[in-house]
Coordinates of C-alpha atoms in Angstrom, one line a residue:
X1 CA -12.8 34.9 13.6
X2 CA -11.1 32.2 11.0
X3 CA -10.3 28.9 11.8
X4 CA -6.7 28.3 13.1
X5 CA -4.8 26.3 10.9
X6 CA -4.0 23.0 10.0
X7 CA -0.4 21.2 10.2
X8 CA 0.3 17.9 9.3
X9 CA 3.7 16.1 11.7
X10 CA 5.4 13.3 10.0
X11 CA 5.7 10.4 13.0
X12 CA 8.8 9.7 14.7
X13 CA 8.7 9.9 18.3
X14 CA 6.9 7.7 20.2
X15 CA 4.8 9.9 21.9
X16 CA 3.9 11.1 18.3
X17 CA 3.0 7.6 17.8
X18 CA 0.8 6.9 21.4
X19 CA -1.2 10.5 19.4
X20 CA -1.6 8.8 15.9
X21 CA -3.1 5.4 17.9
X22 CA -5.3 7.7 20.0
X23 CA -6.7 9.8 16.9
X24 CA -10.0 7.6 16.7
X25 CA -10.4 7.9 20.0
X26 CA -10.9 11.3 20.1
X27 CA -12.5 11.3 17.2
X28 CA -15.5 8.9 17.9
X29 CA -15.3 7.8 21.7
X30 CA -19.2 9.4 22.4
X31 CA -20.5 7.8 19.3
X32 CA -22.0 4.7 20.4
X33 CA -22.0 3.0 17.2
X34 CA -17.6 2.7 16.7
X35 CA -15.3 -0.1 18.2
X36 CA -12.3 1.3 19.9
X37 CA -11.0 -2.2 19.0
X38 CA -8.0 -3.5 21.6
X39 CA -4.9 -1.0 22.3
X40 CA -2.4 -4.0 22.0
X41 CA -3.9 -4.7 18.7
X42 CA -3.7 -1.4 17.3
X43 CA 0.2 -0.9 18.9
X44 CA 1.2 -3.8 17.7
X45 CA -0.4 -3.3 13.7
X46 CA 1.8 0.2 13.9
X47 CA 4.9 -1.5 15.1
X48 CA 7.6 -1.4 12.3
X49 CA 9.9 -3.7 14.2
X50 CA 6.6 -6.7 14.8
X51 CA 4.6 -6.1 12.2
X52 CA 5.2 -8.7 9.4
X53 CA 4.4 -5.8 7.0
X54 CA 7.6 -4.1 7.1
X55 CA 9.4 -7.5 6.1
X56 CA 8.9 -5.9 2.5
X57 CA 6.7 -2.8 3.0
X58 CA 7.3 0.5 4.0
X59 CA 5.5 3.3 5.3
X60 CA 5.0 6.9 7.0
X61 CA 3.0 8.3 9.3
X62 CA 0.8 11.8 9.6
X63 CA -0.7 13.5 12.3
X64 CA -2.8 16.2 11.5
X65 CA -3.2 19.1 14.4
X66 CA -5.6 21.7 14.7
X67 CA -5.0 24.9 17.1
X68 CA -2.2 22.1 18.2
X69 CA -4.5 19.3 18.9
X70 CA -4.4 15.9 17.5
X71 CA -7.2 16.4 14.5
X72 CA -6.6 13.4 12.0
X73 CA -3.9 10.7 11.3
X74 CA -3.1 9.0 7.7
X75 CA -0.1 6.3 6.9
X76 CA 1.1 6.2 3.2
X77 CA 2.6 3.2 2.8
X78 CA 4.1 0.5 -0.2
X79 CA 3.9 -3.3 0.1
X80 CA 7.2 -3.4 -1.8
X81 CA 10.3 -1.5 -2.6
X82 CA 10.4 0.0 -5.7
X83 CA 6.1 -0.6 -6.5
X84 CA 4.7 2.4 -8.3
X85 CA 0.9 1.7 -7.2
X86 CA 1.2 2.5 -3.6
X87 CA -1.6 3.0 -1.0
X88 CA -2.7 5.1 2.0
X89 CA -4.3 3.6 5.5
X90 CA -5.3 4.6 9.0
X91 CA -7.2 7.1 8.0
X92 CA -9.4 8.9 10.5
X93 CA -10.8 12.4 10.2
X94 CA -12.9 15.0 11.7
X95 CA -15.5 16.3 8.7
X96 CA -13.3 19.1 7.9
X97 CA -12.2 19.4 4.6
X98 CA -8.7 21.7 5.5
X99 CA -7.6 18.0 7.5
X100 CA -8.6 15.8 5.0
X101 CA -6.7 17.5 2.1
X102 CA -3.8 18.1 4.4
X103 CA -3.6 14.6 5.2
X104 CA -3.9 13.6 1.2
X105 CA -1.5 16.0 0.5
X106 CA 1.1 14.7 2.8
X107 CA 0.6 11.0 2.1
X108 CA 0.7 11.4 -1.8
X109 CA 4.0 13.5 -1.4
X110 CA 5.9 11.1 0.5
X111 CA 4.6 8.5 -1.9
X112 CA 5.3 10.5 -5.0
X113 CA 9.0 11.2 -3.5
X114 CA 9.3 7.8 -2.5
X115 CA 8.3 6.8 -6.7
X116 CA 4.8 5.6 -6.4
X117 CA 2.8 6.9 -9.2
X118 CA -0.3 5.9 -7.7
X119 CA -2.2 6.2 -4.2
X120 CA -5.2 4.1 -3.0
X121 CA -7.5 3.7 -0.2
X122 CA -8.3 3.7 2.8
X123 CA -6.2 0.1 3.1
X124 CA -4.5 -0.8 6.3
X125 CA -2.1 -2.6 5.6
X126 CA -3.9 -4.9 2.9
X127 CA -6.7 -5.3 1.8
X128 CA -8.0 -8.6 3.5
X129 CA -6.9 -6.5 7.0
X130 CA -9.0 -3.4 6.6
X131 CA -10.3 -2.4 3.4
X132 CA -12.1 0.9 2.5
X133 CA -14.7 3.0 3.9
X134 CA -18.5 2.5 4.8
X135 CA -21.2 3.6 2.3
X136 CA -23.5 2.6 3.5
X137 CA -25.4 1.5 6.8
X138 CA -23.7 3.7 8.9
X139 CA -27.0 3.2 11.4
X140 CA -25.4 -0.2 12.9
X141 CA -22.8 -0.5 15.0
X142 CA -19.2 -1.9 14.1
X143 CA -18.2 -5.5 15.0
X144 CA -15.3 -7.5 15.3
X145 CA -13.5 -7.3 12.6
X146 CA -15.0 -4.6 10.6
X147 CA -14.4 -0.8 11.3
X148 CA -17.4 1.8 11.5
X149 CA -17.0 5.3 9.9
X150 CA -19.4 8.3 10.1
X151 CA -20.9 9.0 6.8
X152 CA -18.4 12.1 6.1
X153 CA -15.8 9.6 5.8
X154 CA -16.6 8.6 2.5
X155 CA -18.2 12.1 1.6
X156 CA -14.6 14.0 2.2
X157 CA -12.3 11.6 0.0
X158 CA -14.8 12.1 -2.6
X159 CA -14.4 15.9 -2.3
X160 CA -10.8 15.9 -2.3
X161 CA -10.6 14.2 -5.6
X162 CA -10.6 10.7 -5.2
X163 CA -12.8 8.5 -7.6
X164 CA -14.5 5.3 -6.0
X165 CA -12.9 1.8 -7.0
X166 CA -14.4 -1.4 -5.6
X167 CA -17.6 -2.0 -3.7
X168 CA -17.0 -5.0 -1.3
X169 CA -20.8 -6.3 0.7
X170 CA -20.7 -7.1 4.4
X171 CA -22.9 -10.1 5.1
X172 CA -25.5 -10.2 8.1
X173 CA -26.5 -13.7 9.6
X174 CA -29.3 -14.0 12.0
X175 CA -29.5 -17.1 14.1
X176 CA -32.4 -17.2 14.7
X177 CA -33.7 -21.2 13.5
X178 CA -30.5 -21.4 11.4
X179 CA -30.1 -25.1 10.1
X180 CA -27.0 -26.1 12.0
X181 CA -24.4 -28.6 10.7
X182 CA -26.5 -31.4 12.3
X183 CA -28.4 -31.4 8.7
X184 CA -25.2 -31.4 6.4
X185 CA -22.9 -34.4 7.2
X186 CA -20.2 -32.8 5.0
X187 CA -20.4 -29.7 7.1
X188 CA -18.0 -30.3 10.2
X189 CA -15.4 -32.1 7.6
X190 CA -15.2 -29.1 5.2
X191 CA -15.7 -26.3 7.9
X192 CA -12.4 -24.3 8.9
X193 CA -10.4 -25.4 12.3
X194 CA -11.9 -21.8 13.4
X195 CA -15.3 -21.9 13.0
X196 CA -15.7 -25.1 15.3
X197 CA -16.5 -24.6 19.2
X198 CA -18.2 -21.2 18.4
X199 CA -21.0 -19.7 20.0
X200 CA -24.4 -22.4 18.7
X201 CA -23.4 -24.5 15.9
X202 CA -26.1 -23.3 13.9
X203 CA -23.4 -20.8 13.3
X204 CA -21.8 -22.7 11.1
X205 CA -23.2 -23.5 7.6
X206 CA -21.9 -24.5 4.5
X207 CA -19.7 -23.1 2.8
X208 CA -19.9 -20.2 5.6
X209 CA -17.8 -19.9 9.1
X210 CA -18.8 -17.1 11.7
X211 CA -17.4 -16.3 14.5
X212 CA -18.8 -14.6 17.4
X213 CA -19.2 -10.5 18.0
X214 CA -17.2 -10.2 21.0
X215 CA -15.9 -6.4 19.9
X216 CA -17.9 -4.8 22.9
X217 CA -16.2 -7.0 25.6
X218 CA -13.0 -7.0 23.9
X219 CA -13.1 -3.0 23.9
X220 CA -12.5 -2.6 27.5
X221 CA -10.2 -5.7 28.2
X222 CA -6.6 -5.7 29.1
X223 CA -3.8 -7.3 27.1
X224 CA -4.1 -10.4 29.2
X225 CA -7.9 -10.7 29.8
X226 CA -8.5 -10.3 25.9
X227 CA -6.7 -13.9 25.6
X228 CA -8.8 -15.0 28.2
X229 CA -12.0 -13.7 26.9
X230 CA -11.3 -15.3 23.0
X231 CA -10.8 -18.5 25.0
X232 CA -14.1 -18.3 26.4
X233 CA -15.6 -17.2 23.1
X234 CA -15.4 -21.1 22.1
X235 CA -17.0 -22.0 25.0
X236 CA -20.2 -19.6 25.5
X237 CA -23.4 -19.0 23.1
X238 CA -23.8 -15.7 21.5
X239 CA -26.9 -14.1 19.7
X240 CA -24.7 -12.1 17.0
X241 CA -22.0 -13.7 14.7
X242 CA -19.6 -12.0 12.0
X243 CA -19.0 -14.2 8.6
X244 CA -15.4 -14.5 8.1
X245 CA -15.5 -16.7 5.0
X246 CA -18.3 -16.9 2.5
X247 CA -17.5 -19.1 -0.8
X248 CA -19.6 -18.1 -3.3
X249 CA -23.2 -16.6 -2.9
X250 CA -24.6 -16.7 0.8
X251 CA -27.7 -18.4 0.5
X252 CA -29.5 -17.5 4.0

């Protein structure tokens, strides 16, 4: 018996749009390694009317179904009217070739309609927000602020024809006797607003700021407790700690 085939919905209604959020759900809710990240996060990033985005950009969404079933979700979208290099984002696959090039397929041809002459990615929206897929140490878990894809992520775009562009390194601090600011005097003056009241100070070196990995709690939280629990982030100690700004080469 063949497999049943694979159709790709542009996104209009908003019940079309609650399936495109949920797609890495389904996709990776019993793999212990991904984030889900916070709902009101990821409703609000697709928003058209509150996203700051669509103050220039513009974009479309795909949901890719299998046997009628939500099976993979792409947005092709253009930071400007009228730019030819245009990009493609929220990107999330099973490892099935048929969804991956159906999803291509539909991004680059509302692109190509749209006059983009070129398509790049994954970037959602730009490239400070979410940039790329994982290569590499696909053994760790995700944390705040940087997604986690299974190694077939990178392995399917490939396949489908698209050529590799820019390597970007994620940076792993262990605080574990860190020298904290107490040893730099220029530290606290030159560190950003953000990085003070986090977690130890020894999170905070020069030239570096962290912030604590609170993905796991903020996972499960509500809308209202999420504010809550970033509050209390400033307060409380925490053993892990994401780098959010390195200038130049980390030396620790």
């Amino acid at each position: 018996m063949g497999k049943s085939i694979v159709t790709v919905e542009p996104v209009e209604a908003k019940t079309q749009l609650r399936r495109f959020r949920d797609v890495p759900y389904l996709l990776h809710r019993a793999d212990p390694r991904w984030n889900p990240g916070v709902r009101a996060y990821e409703s609000w990033r697709l928003d058209s009317h509150r996203h700051p985005y669509f103050d220039r950009g513009d974009a479309a969404y795909f949901l890719a179904r299998r046997a009628g079933q939500p099976a993979g979700r792409i947005a092709a979208h253009r930071a400007e009217e009228g730019e030819t290099d245009a990009w493609f984002g929220f990107f999330d696959a099973p490892d099935d070739a048929a969804v991956v090039e159906a999803l291509l397929d539909a991004a680059q041809k509302w692109l190509r309609d749209e006059g983009a002459s070129s398509m790049t990615g994954p970037v959602s929206w730009t490239a400070d927000e979410e940039f790329g897929v994982m290569v590499d140490g696909h053994d760790r878990p995700s944390i705040t602020g940087r997604t986690w894809h299974p190694e077939w992520y990178a392995a399917c775009l490939r396949d489908a024809g698209l050529q590799h562009g820019e390597t970007r390194q994620t940076f792993r601090l262990s605080t574990a006797g860190a020298v904290g600011p107490a040893s730099s005097p220029d530290v606290d003056a030159d560190a950003p607003s953000h990085a003070g009241g986090y977690a130890d100070p020894a999170l905070v070196l020069t030239d570096i700021a962290a912030v604590p990995d609170v993905s796991t709690t903020l996972a499960s939280a509500s809308v209202r407790s999420a504010w809550r629990i970033a509050r209390q982030a400033r307060r409380d100690g925490f053993d892990t700690a994401v780098c959010v700004r390195c200038d130049g080469e980390p030396a620790v």
